[in-house]
């Protein structure tokens, strides 16, 4: 980390490899758009390497990274509100995923459910979606989410509860269709 | 029941083991006797498990090259926020040092901009200049790591936009065929806005490779750096060719539009065919422009694909039945928020034009069967016909995102395609009015003029 602060290219690459999956997954599930997720991941890491020099290890690096990443994604989504378009693959899965679907019937059902879940998550407003993604995709604790979103643990719990109520409605019809 | 209401907000936290012991006891006591809340907890846990099963995803390998390329091309200013020096100055000293700090900041920003303009994509010191030198190097680096060059790295400063927005934003004729020789399909449009400069990047992809084209007005300066370039002739179009490692750029002008085609080095015949395709499209653009100015008729329309689809009552509707009317085809899905948001607009258009020979048809795709779609039709009070689309019609109409709206003329030929949510319904009205004003037997231009 110290080497990254000195802009050591190898250390930067190592840090990127270490966190790329988490950052890209966060961007993908928050934006629902693979191409935008790539752009956001790039932007987030550029900000990380730029701002890392000012990081003084007074908080955990993970929390700092998640705060920066979530804010970057939410800001981008906010600015894109005026030009909304939903790509087909956002909710149906990529061609590779669809090919994989045909392997086994059970896998196919699992994929259908996953798609329905992803679709339902995408229907949430970005601030609620952020809590859900941080909790269930990134596996953060309530405390870590609170730190990443600069809010209280109580707020995190309230947002998760609200998100579940909305997801329940969205998933109800999908699950009925799958079963 | 009151207690159900009180604990309902804590059931998620309870289901995830995030409540304190003294809070857990009364919740568990309540759950003992309340089957409904027990069921809710079960569902919460089931949903949680489903979400936890969603996979973490890795970005494409070339993304690091894009990050590294930008890192080396950038000269970041000192970060704001936490100070890097250990000792804080008193407020009086800060006040004294403020002018010096401002001067230093201005110097750093000016230096960074100068460096970026020389090596990166940022416009140079001249107003209205786009510098592609840095991006050419970056693509070359990515191409070295990825022989097929399936994906171009994000060009700094460009943001993804819909076709509608791209056309509405730029003032020069856009020359972007949806397909190019070699099986290339247009996959993304990106917009660059800085000061008065507006430029577009079109990304194309084939099964084997990818390429991109930048376009900007002929009056704006397009720089490819200080690298040596050479003259190149392609189908009568004079080009300037510049290379980086594993990437080549062809700069050429077509009418009022400057273009820069960027791709891996390839057979000259392929390059000729590509530039020829742009030249042909430019001819169409010019023709469209002339048509709009002088009402000269230009027979260049392409027929729309035929289809036969069921409506929500199970009746088959054939495209042949629609001939003779101006058609607005809206490809939508029940899970697509922007599509649902557009329905009131289409309802009002239907009310306004139904009596004037305009048929508005919604084609719901990837939305299940009639019984799945009907609740949405009822909820949003869809006043026009809804057909149940299939993958075939999606493919035939090249629908790559929702909503997508086609306007077809009375001869069932494509007049205009909109992708993404309509920002202004007047765009649609203008196109409909232009078709209504045109006599049936007269041919029309292929697409709307992007003005």
GROMACS .gro file of C-alpha atoms in nm, chain B residues 24-362:
model
  339
  203UNK     CA    1  -3.419  -1.087   1.978
  204UNK     CA    2  -3.616  -1.233   2.270
  205UNK     CA    3  -3.945  -1.047   2.211
  206UNK     CA    4  -3.920  -1.102   1.835
  207UNK     CA    5  -3.877  -1.476   1.882
  208UNK     CA    6  -4.162  -1.485   2.131
  209UNK     CA    7  -4.382  -1.315   1.874
  210UNK     CA    8  -4.272  -1.547   1.595
  211UNK     CA    9  -4.372  -1.849   1.806
  212UNK     CA   10  -4.733  -1.745   1.780
  213UNK     CA   11  -4.745  -1.561   1.447
  214UNK     CA   12  -4.737  -1.780   1.138
  215UNK     CA   13  -4.745  -1.477   0.908
  216UNK     CA   14  -4.429  -1.321   1.048
  217UNK     CA   15  -4.260  -1.663   1.053
  218UNK     CA   16  -4.339  -1.692   0.683
  219UNK     CA   17  -4.196  -1.345   0.623
  220UNK     CA   18  -3.871  -1.438   0.794
  221UNK     CA   19  -3.854  -1.753   0.583
  222UNK     CA   20  -3.903  -1.550   0.267
  223UNK     CA   21  -3.643  -1.293   0.373
  224UNK     CA   22  -3.390  -1.571   0.427
  225UNK     CA   23  -3.478  -1.731   0.096
  226UNK     CA   24  -3.438  -1.399  -0.086
  227UNK     CA   25  -3.114  -1.330   0.092
  228UNK     CA   26  -2.979  -1.669  -0.016
  229UNK     CA   27  -3.079  -1.597  -0.375
  230UNK     CA   28  -2.899  -1.265  -0.375
  231UNK     CA   29  -2.591  -1.413  -0.213
  232UNK     CA   30  -2.577  -1.669  -0.494
  233UNK     CA   31  -2.523  -1.396  -0.753
  234UNK     CA   32  -2.163  -1.431  -0.869
  235UNK     CA   33  -1.885  -1.182  -0.824
  236UNK     CA   34  -1.761  -1.080  -1.168
  237UNK     CA   35  -1.417  -1.012  -1.309
  238UNK     CA   36  -1.363  -0.725  -1.549
  239UNK     CA   37  -1.207  -0.795  -1.889
  240UNK     CA   38  -0.831  -0.839  -1.879
  241UNK     CA   39  -0.763  -0.535  -2.094
  242UNK     CA   40  -0.917  -0.304  -1.837
  243UNK     CA   41  -0.588  -0.283  -1.651
  244UNK     CA   42  -0.420  -0.163  -1.970
  245UNK     CA   43  -0.673   0.117  -1.991
  246UNK     CA   44  -0.617   0.210  -1.625
  247UNK     CA   45  -0.239   0.191  -1.661
  248UNK     CA   46  -0.250   0.388  -1.985
  249UNK     CA   47  -0.447   0.663  -1.819
  250UNK     CA   48  -0.219   0.661  -1.516
  251UNK     CA   49   0.087   0.714  -1.729
  252UNK     CA   50  -0.087   0.976  -1.944
  253UNK     CA   51  -0.217   1.171  -1.648
  254UNK     CA   52  -0.044   1.412  -1.418
  255UNK     CA   53  -0.270   1.412  -1.120
  256UNK     CA   54  -0.283   1.726  -0.913
  257UNK     CA   55  -0.233   1.684  -0.541
  258UNK     CA   56  -0.549   1.535  -0.395
  259UNK     CA   57  -0.788   1.755  -0.211
  260UNK     CA   58  -0.919   1.670   0.132
  261UNK     CA   59  -0.671   1.521   0.376
  262UNK     CA   60  -0.350   1.724   0.383
  263UNK     CA   61  -0.031   1.539   0.310
  264UNK     CA   62   0.188   1.748   0.535
  265UNK     CA   63   0.195   1.651   0.900
  266UNK     CA   64   0.176   1.994   1.059
  267UNK     CA   65  -0.115   2.230   1.020
  268UNK     CA   66  -0.051   2.601   0.982
  269UNK     CA   67  -0.231   2.860   1.185
  270UNK     CA   68  -0.520   3.033   1.011
  271UNK     CA   69  -0.323   3.359   0.977
  272UNK     CA   70  -0.039   3.179   0.801
  273UNK     CA   71  -0.288   2.999   0.579
  274UNK     CA   72  -0.430   3.338   0.483
  275UNK     CA   73  -0.087   3.469   0.393
  276UNK     CA   74  -0.005   3.161   0.192
  277UNK     CA   75  -0.338   3.146   0.009
  278UNK     CA   76  -0.232   3.363  -0.291
  279UNK     CA   77   0.083   3.156  -0.327
  280UNK     CA   78  -0.120   2.837  -0.306
  281UNK     CA   79  -0.362   2.962  -0.570
  282UNK     CA   80  -0.074   3.060  -0.798
  283UNK     CA   81   0.088   2.719  -0.747
  284UNK     CA   82  -0.242   2.542  -0.815
  285UNK     CA   83  -0.292   2.741  -1.133
  286UNK     CA   84   0.061   2.653  -1.241
  287UNK     CA   85   0.002   2.282  -1.171
  288UNK     CA   86  -0.331   2.282  -1.356
  289UNK     CA   87  -0.180   2.466  -1.654
  290UNK     CA   88   0.113   2.221  -1.663
  291UNK     CA   89  -0.120   1.920  -1.635
  292UNK     CA   90  -0.340   2.050  -1.915
  293UNK     CA   91  -0.038   2.118  -2.131
  294UNK     CA   92   0.096   1.767  -2.072
  295UNK     CA   93  -0.246   1.612  -2.125
  296UNK     CA   94  -0.300   1.804  -2.446
  297UNK     CA   95   0.034   1.686  -2.579
  298UNK     CA   96   0.005   1.323  -2.479
  299UNK     CA   97  -0.357   1.255  -2.407
  300UNK     CA   98  -0.701   1.299  -2.546
  301UNK     CA   99  -0.790   1.631  -2.399
  302UNK     CA  100  -0.843   1.915  -2.643
  303UNK     CA  101  -0.533   2.117  -2.694
  304UNK     CA  102  -0.478   2.478  -2.617
  305UNK     CA  103  -0.664   2.571  -2.934
  306UNK     CA  104  -1.035   2.597  -2.896
  307UNK     CA  105  -1.221   2.320  -3.074
  308UNK     CA  106  -0.932   2.072  -3.094
  309UNK     CA  107  -0.955   1.701  -3.026
  310UNK     CA  108  -0.624   1.527  -2.966
  311UNK     CA  109  -0.630   1.154  -3.031
  312UNK     CA  110  -0.258   1.090  -2.988
  313UNK     CA  111  -0.283   0.951  -2.635
  314UNK     CA  112  -0.579   0.732  -2.721
  315UNK     CA  113  -0.400   0.593  -3.024
  316UNK     CA  114  -0.113   0.486  -2.798
  317UNK     CA  115  -0.353   0.343  -2.544
  318UNK     CA  116  -0.539   0.136  -2.802
  319UNK     CA  117  -0.206   0.016  -2.936
  320UNK     CA  118  -0.111  -0.107  -2.589
  321UNK     CA  119  -0.444  -0.283  -2.546
  322UNK     CA  120  -0.414  -0.436  -2.893
  323UNK     CA  121  -0.073  -0.577  -2.800
  324UNK     CA  122  -0.227  -0.763  -2.508
  325UNK     CA  123  -0.548  -0.857  -2.686
  326UNK     CA  124  -0.472  -0.975  -3.041
  327UNK     CA  125  -0.838  -0.975  -3.145
  328UNK     CA  126  -0.895  -0.626  -3.001
  329UNK     CA  127  -1.251  -0.718  -2.910
  330UNK     CA  128  -1.309  -0.414  -2.696
  331UNK     CA  129  -1.179  -0.061  -2.724
  332UNK     CA  130  -1.082   0.101  -2.393
  333UNK     CA  131  -1.298   0.384  -2.274
  334UNK     CA  132  -1.190   0.711  -2.434
  335UNK     CA  133  -1.145   0.968  -2.155
  336UNK     CA  134  -1.403   1.241  -2.163
  337UNK     CA  135  -1.650   1.047  -2.378
  338UNK     CA  136  -1.976   0.933  -2.223
  339UNK     CA  137  -2.227   0.683  -2.353
  340UNK     CA  138  -2.534   0.840  -2.506
  341UNK     CA  139  -2.836   0.723  -2.698
  342UNK     CA  140  -2.862   0.776  -3.070
  343UNK     CA  141  -3.137   1.027  -3.012
  344UNK     CA  142  -2.922   1.234  -2.781
  345UNK     CA  143  -2.619   1.210  -3.007
  346UNK     CA  144  -2.814   1.334  -3.307
  347UNK     CA  145  -2.975   1.610  -3.107
  348UNK     CA  146  -2.643   1.731  -2.962
  349UNK     CA  147  -2.413   1.762  -3.261
  350UNK     CA  148  -2.446   2.012  -3.542
  351UNK     CA  149  -2.253   1.822  -3.809
  352UNK     CA  150  -2.394   1.541  -4.031
  353UNK     CA  151  -2.349   1.210  -3.851
  354UNK     CA  152  -2.216   0.937  -4.078
  355UNK     CA  153  -2.260   0.609  -3.898
  356UNK     CA  154  -2.401   0.307  -4.081
  357UNK     CA  155  -2.538   0.047  -3.843
  358UNK     CA  156  -2.337  -0.223  -4.019
  359UNK     CA  157  -2.003  -0.214  -4.194
  360UNK     CA  158  -1.829  -0.454  -4.434
  361UNK     CA  159  -1.667  -0.740  -4.247
  362UNK     CA  160  -1.970  -0.804  -4.025
  363UNK     CA  161  -1.913  -0.502  -3.801
  364UNK     CA  162  -2.219  -0.389  -3.606
  365UNK     CA  163  -2.258  -0.054  -3.435
  366UNK     CA  164  -2.258  -0.128  -3.062
  367UNK     CA  165  -2.219   0.205  -2.883
  368UNK     CA  166  -2.228   0.579  -2.936
  369UNK     CA  167  -2.027   0.808  -2.711
  370UNK     CA  168  -2.030   1.184  -2.687
  371UNK     CA  169  -1.750   1.426  -2.603
  372UNK     CA  170  -1.845   1.774  -2.491
  373UNK     CA  171  -1.592   2.039  -2.404
  374UNK     CA  172  -1.658   2.406  -2.456
  375UNK     CA  173  -1.801   2.440  -2.804
  376UNK     CA  174  -1.650   2.116  -2.923
  377UNK     CA  175  -1.881   1.820  -2.978
  378UNK     CA  176  -1.741   1.493  -3.102
  379UNK     CA  177  -1.881   1.143  -3.129
  380UNK     CA  178  -1.720   0.803  -3.101
  381UNK     CA  179  -1.890   0.508  -3.269
  382UNK     CA  180  -1.784   0.163  -3.156
  383UNK     CA  181  -1.827  -0.128  -3.392
  384UNK     CA  182  -1.778  -0.493  -3.323
  385UNK     CA  183  -1.765  -0.805  -3.537
  386UNK     CA  184  -1.726  -1.167  -3.431
  387UNK     CA  185  -1.352  -1.143  -3.470
  388UNK     CA  186  -1.259  -0.786  -3.400
  389UNK     CA  187  -1.362  -0.430  -3.323
  390UNK     CA  188  -1.302  -0.083  -3.456
  391UNK     CA  189  -1.410   0.268  -3.370
  392UNK     CA  190  -1.471   0.591  -3.556
  393UNK     CA  191  -1.449   0.943  -3.417
  394UNK     CA  192  -1.644   1.221  -3.586
  395UNK     CA  193  -1.641   1.596  -3.537
  396UNK     CA  194  -1.714   1.902  -3.748
  397UNK     CA  195  -1.477   1.975  -4.034
  398UNK     CA  196  -1.406   2.317  -3.883
  399UNK     CA  197  -1.266   2.166  -3.561
  400UNK     CA  198  -0.907   2.061  -3.532
  401UNK     CA  199  -0.838   1.690  -3.502
  402UNK     CA  200  -0.486   1.621  -3.385
  403UNK     CA  201  -0.308   1.289  -3.392
  404UNK     CA  202   0.005   1.416  -3.219
  405UNK     CA  203   0.348   1.481  -3.354
  406UNK     CA  204   0.394   1.131  -3.492
  407UNK     CA  205   0.482   1.103  -3.862
  408UNK     CA  206   0.180   1.038  -4.079
  409UNK     CA  207   0.145   0.936  -4.442
  410UNK     CA  208  -0.100   0.997  -4.720
  411UNK     CA  209  -0.333   0.715  -4.816
  412UNK     CA  210  -0.596   0.690  -5.087
  413UNK     CA  211  -0.904   0.478  -5.029
  414UNK     CA  212  -1.175   0.469  -5.291
  415UNK     CA  213  -1.102   0.824  -5.395
  416UNK     CA  214  -1.098   0.949  -5.038
  417UNK     CA  215  -0.776   1.113  -4.932
  418UNK     CA  216  -0.668   0.995  -4.588
  419UNK     CA  217  -0.389   1.068  -4.349
  420UNK     CA  218  -0.261   0.755  -4.181
  421UNK     CA  219  -0.088   0.742  -3.843
  422UNK     CA  220   0.027   0.439  -3.651
  423UNK     CA  221   0.103   0.340  -3.298
  424UNK     CA  222   0.209  -0.002  -3.178
  425UNK     CA  223  -0.059  -0.243  -3.312
  426UNK     CA  224  -0.304   0.029  -3.402
  427UNK     CA  225  -0.359   0.246  -3.705
  428UNK     CA  226  -0.567   0.559  -3.753
  429UNK     CA  227  -0.710   0.687  -4.080
  430UNK     CA  228  -0.816   1.051  -4.080
  431UNK     CA  229  -1.042   1.167  -4.361
  432UNK     CA  230  -1.314   1.421  -4.428
  433UNK     CA  231  -1.654   1.356  -4.580
  434UNK     CA  232  -1.841   1.679  -4.652
  435UNK     CA  233  -1.879   1.870  -4.327
  436UNK     CA  234  -1.773   1.577  -4.113
  437UNK     CA  235  -1.421   1.483  -4.011
  438UNK     CA  236  -1.367   1.117  -3.936
  439UNK     CA  237  -1.093   0.915  -3.768
  440UNK     CA  238  -1.115   0.541  -3.819
  441UNK     CA  239  -0.913   0.345  -3.563
  442UNK     CA  240  -0.842  -0.026  -3.585
  443UNK     CA  241  -0.573  -0.291  -3.584
  444UNK     CA  242  -0.351  -0.291  -3.894
  445UNK     CA  243  -0.536  -0.491  -4.157
  446UNK     CA  244  -0.562  -0.565  -4.527
  447UNK     CA  245  -0.580  -0.243  -4.736
  448UNK     CA  246  -0.882  -0.391  -4.916
  449UNK     CA  247  -1.070  -0.406  -4.586
  450UNK     CA  248  -0.983  -0.044  -4.510
  451UNK     CA  249  -1.095   0.059  -4.857
  452UNK     CA  250  -1.427  -0.122  -4.812
  453UNK     CA  251  -1.483   0.043  -4.474
  454UNK     CA  252  -1.408   0.393  -4.596
  455UNK     CA  253  -1.622   0.325  -4.903
  456UNK     CA  254  -1.910   0.235  -4.672
  457UNK     CA  255  -1.872   0.565  -4.486
  458UNK     CA  256  -1.850   0.749  -4.815
  459UNK     CA  257  -2.173   0.584  -4.933
  460UNK     CA  258  -2.344   0.670  -4.604
  461UNK     CA  259  -2.218   1.028  -4.634
  462UNK     CA  260  -2.384   1.041  -4.975
  463UNK     CA  261  -2.709   0.938  -4.812
  464UNK     CA  262  -2.664   1.197  -4.539
  465UNK     CA  263  -2.608   1.467  -4.794
  466UNK     CA  264  -2.907   1.348  -4.991
  467UNK     CA  265  -3.115   1.358  -4.673
  468UNK     CA  266  -2.989   1.705  -4.603
  469UNK     CA  267  -3.078   1.818  -4.954
  470UNK     CA  268  -3.422   1.661  -4.922
  471UNK     CA  269  -3.489   1.848  -4.603
  472UNK     CA  270  -3.386   2.175  -4.757
  473UNK     CA  271  -3.540   2.162  -5.101
  474UNK     CA  272  -3.810   1.898  -5.082
  475UNK     CA  273  -3.636   1.703  -5.354
  476UNK     CA  274  -3.753   1.342  -5.335
  477UNK     CA  275  -3.493   1.069  -5.290
  478UNK     CA  276  -3.602   0.704  -5.323
  479UNK     CA  277  -3.372   0.544  -5.066
  480UNK     CA  278  -3.597   0.367  -4.817
  481UNK     CA  279  -3.540   0.017  -4.686
  482UNK     CA  280  -3.839  -0.213  -4.629
  483UNK     CA  281  -3.911  -0.302  -4.267
  484UNK     CA  282  -3.902  -0.668  -4.169
  485UNK     CA  283  -4.228  -0.859  -4.194
  486UNK     CA  284  -4.376  -1.022  -3.884
  487UNK     CA  285  -4.682  -1.209  -3.763
  488UNK     CA  286  -4.742  -1.186  -3.390
  489UNK     CA  287  -5.031  -1.253  -3.150
  490UNK     CA  288  -5.199  -0.970  -2.966
  491UNK     CA  289  -5.305  -0.994  -2.601
  492UNK     CA  290  -5.633  -1.159  -2.700
  493UNK     CA  291  -5.461  -1.428  -2.902
  494UNK     CA  292  -5.545  -1.283  -3.244
  495UNK     CA  293  -5.262  -1.300  -3.497
  496UNK     CA  294  -5.161  -0.965  -3.643
  497UNK     CA  295  -4.956  -0.960  -3.960
  498UNK     CA  296  -4.740  -0.674  -4.077
  499UNK     CA  297  -4.926  -0.698  -4.409
  500UNK     CA  298  -5.239  -0.578  -4.226
  501UNK     CA  299  -5.059  -0.257  -4.129
  502UNK     CA  300  -4.962  -0.137  -4.474
  503UNK     CA  301  -5.118   0.187  -4.586
  504UNK     CA  302  -5.077   0.358  -4.250
  505UNK     CA  303  -4.790   0.541  -4.091
  506UNK     CA  304  -4.670   0.295  -3.823
  507UNK     CA  305  -4.505   0.367  -3.491
  508UNK     CA  306  -4.358   0.044  -3.354
  509UNK     CA  307  -4.255   0.056  -2.989
  510UNK     CA  308  -4.041  -0.234  -2.867
  511UNK     CA  309  -4.080  -0.244  -2.491
  512UNK     CA  310  -4.069  -0.475  -2.192
  513UNK     CA  311  -4.270  -0.487  -1.872
  514UNK     CA  312  -3.955  -0.475  -1.658
  515UNK     CA  313  -3.810  -0.174  -1.840
  516UNK     CA  314  -3.868   0.145  -1.642
  517UNK     CA  315  -3.799   0.389  -1.928
  518UNK     CA  316  -4.042   0.191  -2.148
  519UNK     CA  317  -4.320   0.218  -1.893
  520UNK     CA  318  -4.245   0.588  -1.848
  521UNK     CA  319  -4.301   0.639  -2.221
  522UNK     CA  320  -4.649   0.485  -2.228
  523UNK     CA  321  -4.836   0.809  -2.144
  524UNK     CA  322  -4.654   0.979  -2.433
  525UNK     CA  323  -4.759   0.705  -2.671
  526UNK     CA  324  -5.114   0.719  -2.536
  527UNK     CA  325  -5.138   1.088  -2.616
  528UNK     CA  326  -4.982   1.036  -2.960
  529UNK     CA  327  -5.235   0.760  -3.023
  530UNK     CA  328  -5.519   0.992  -2.924
  531UNK     CA  329  -5.384   1.267  -3.148
  532UNK     CA  330  -5.303   1.064  -3.460
  533UNK     CA  331  -5.524   0.755  -3.459
  534UNK     CA  332  -5.782   0.936  -3.670
  535UNK     CA  333  -5.520   1.058  -3.915
  536UNK     CA  334  -5.397   0.725  -4.046
  537UNK     CA  335  -5.128   0.655  -3.787
  538UNK     CA  336  -5.115   0.316  -3.616
  539UNK     CA  337  -4.928   0.285  -3.292
  540UNK     CA  338  -4.825  -0.070  -3.204
  541UNK     CA  339  -4.647  -0.176  -2.887
   0.00000   0.00000   0.00000
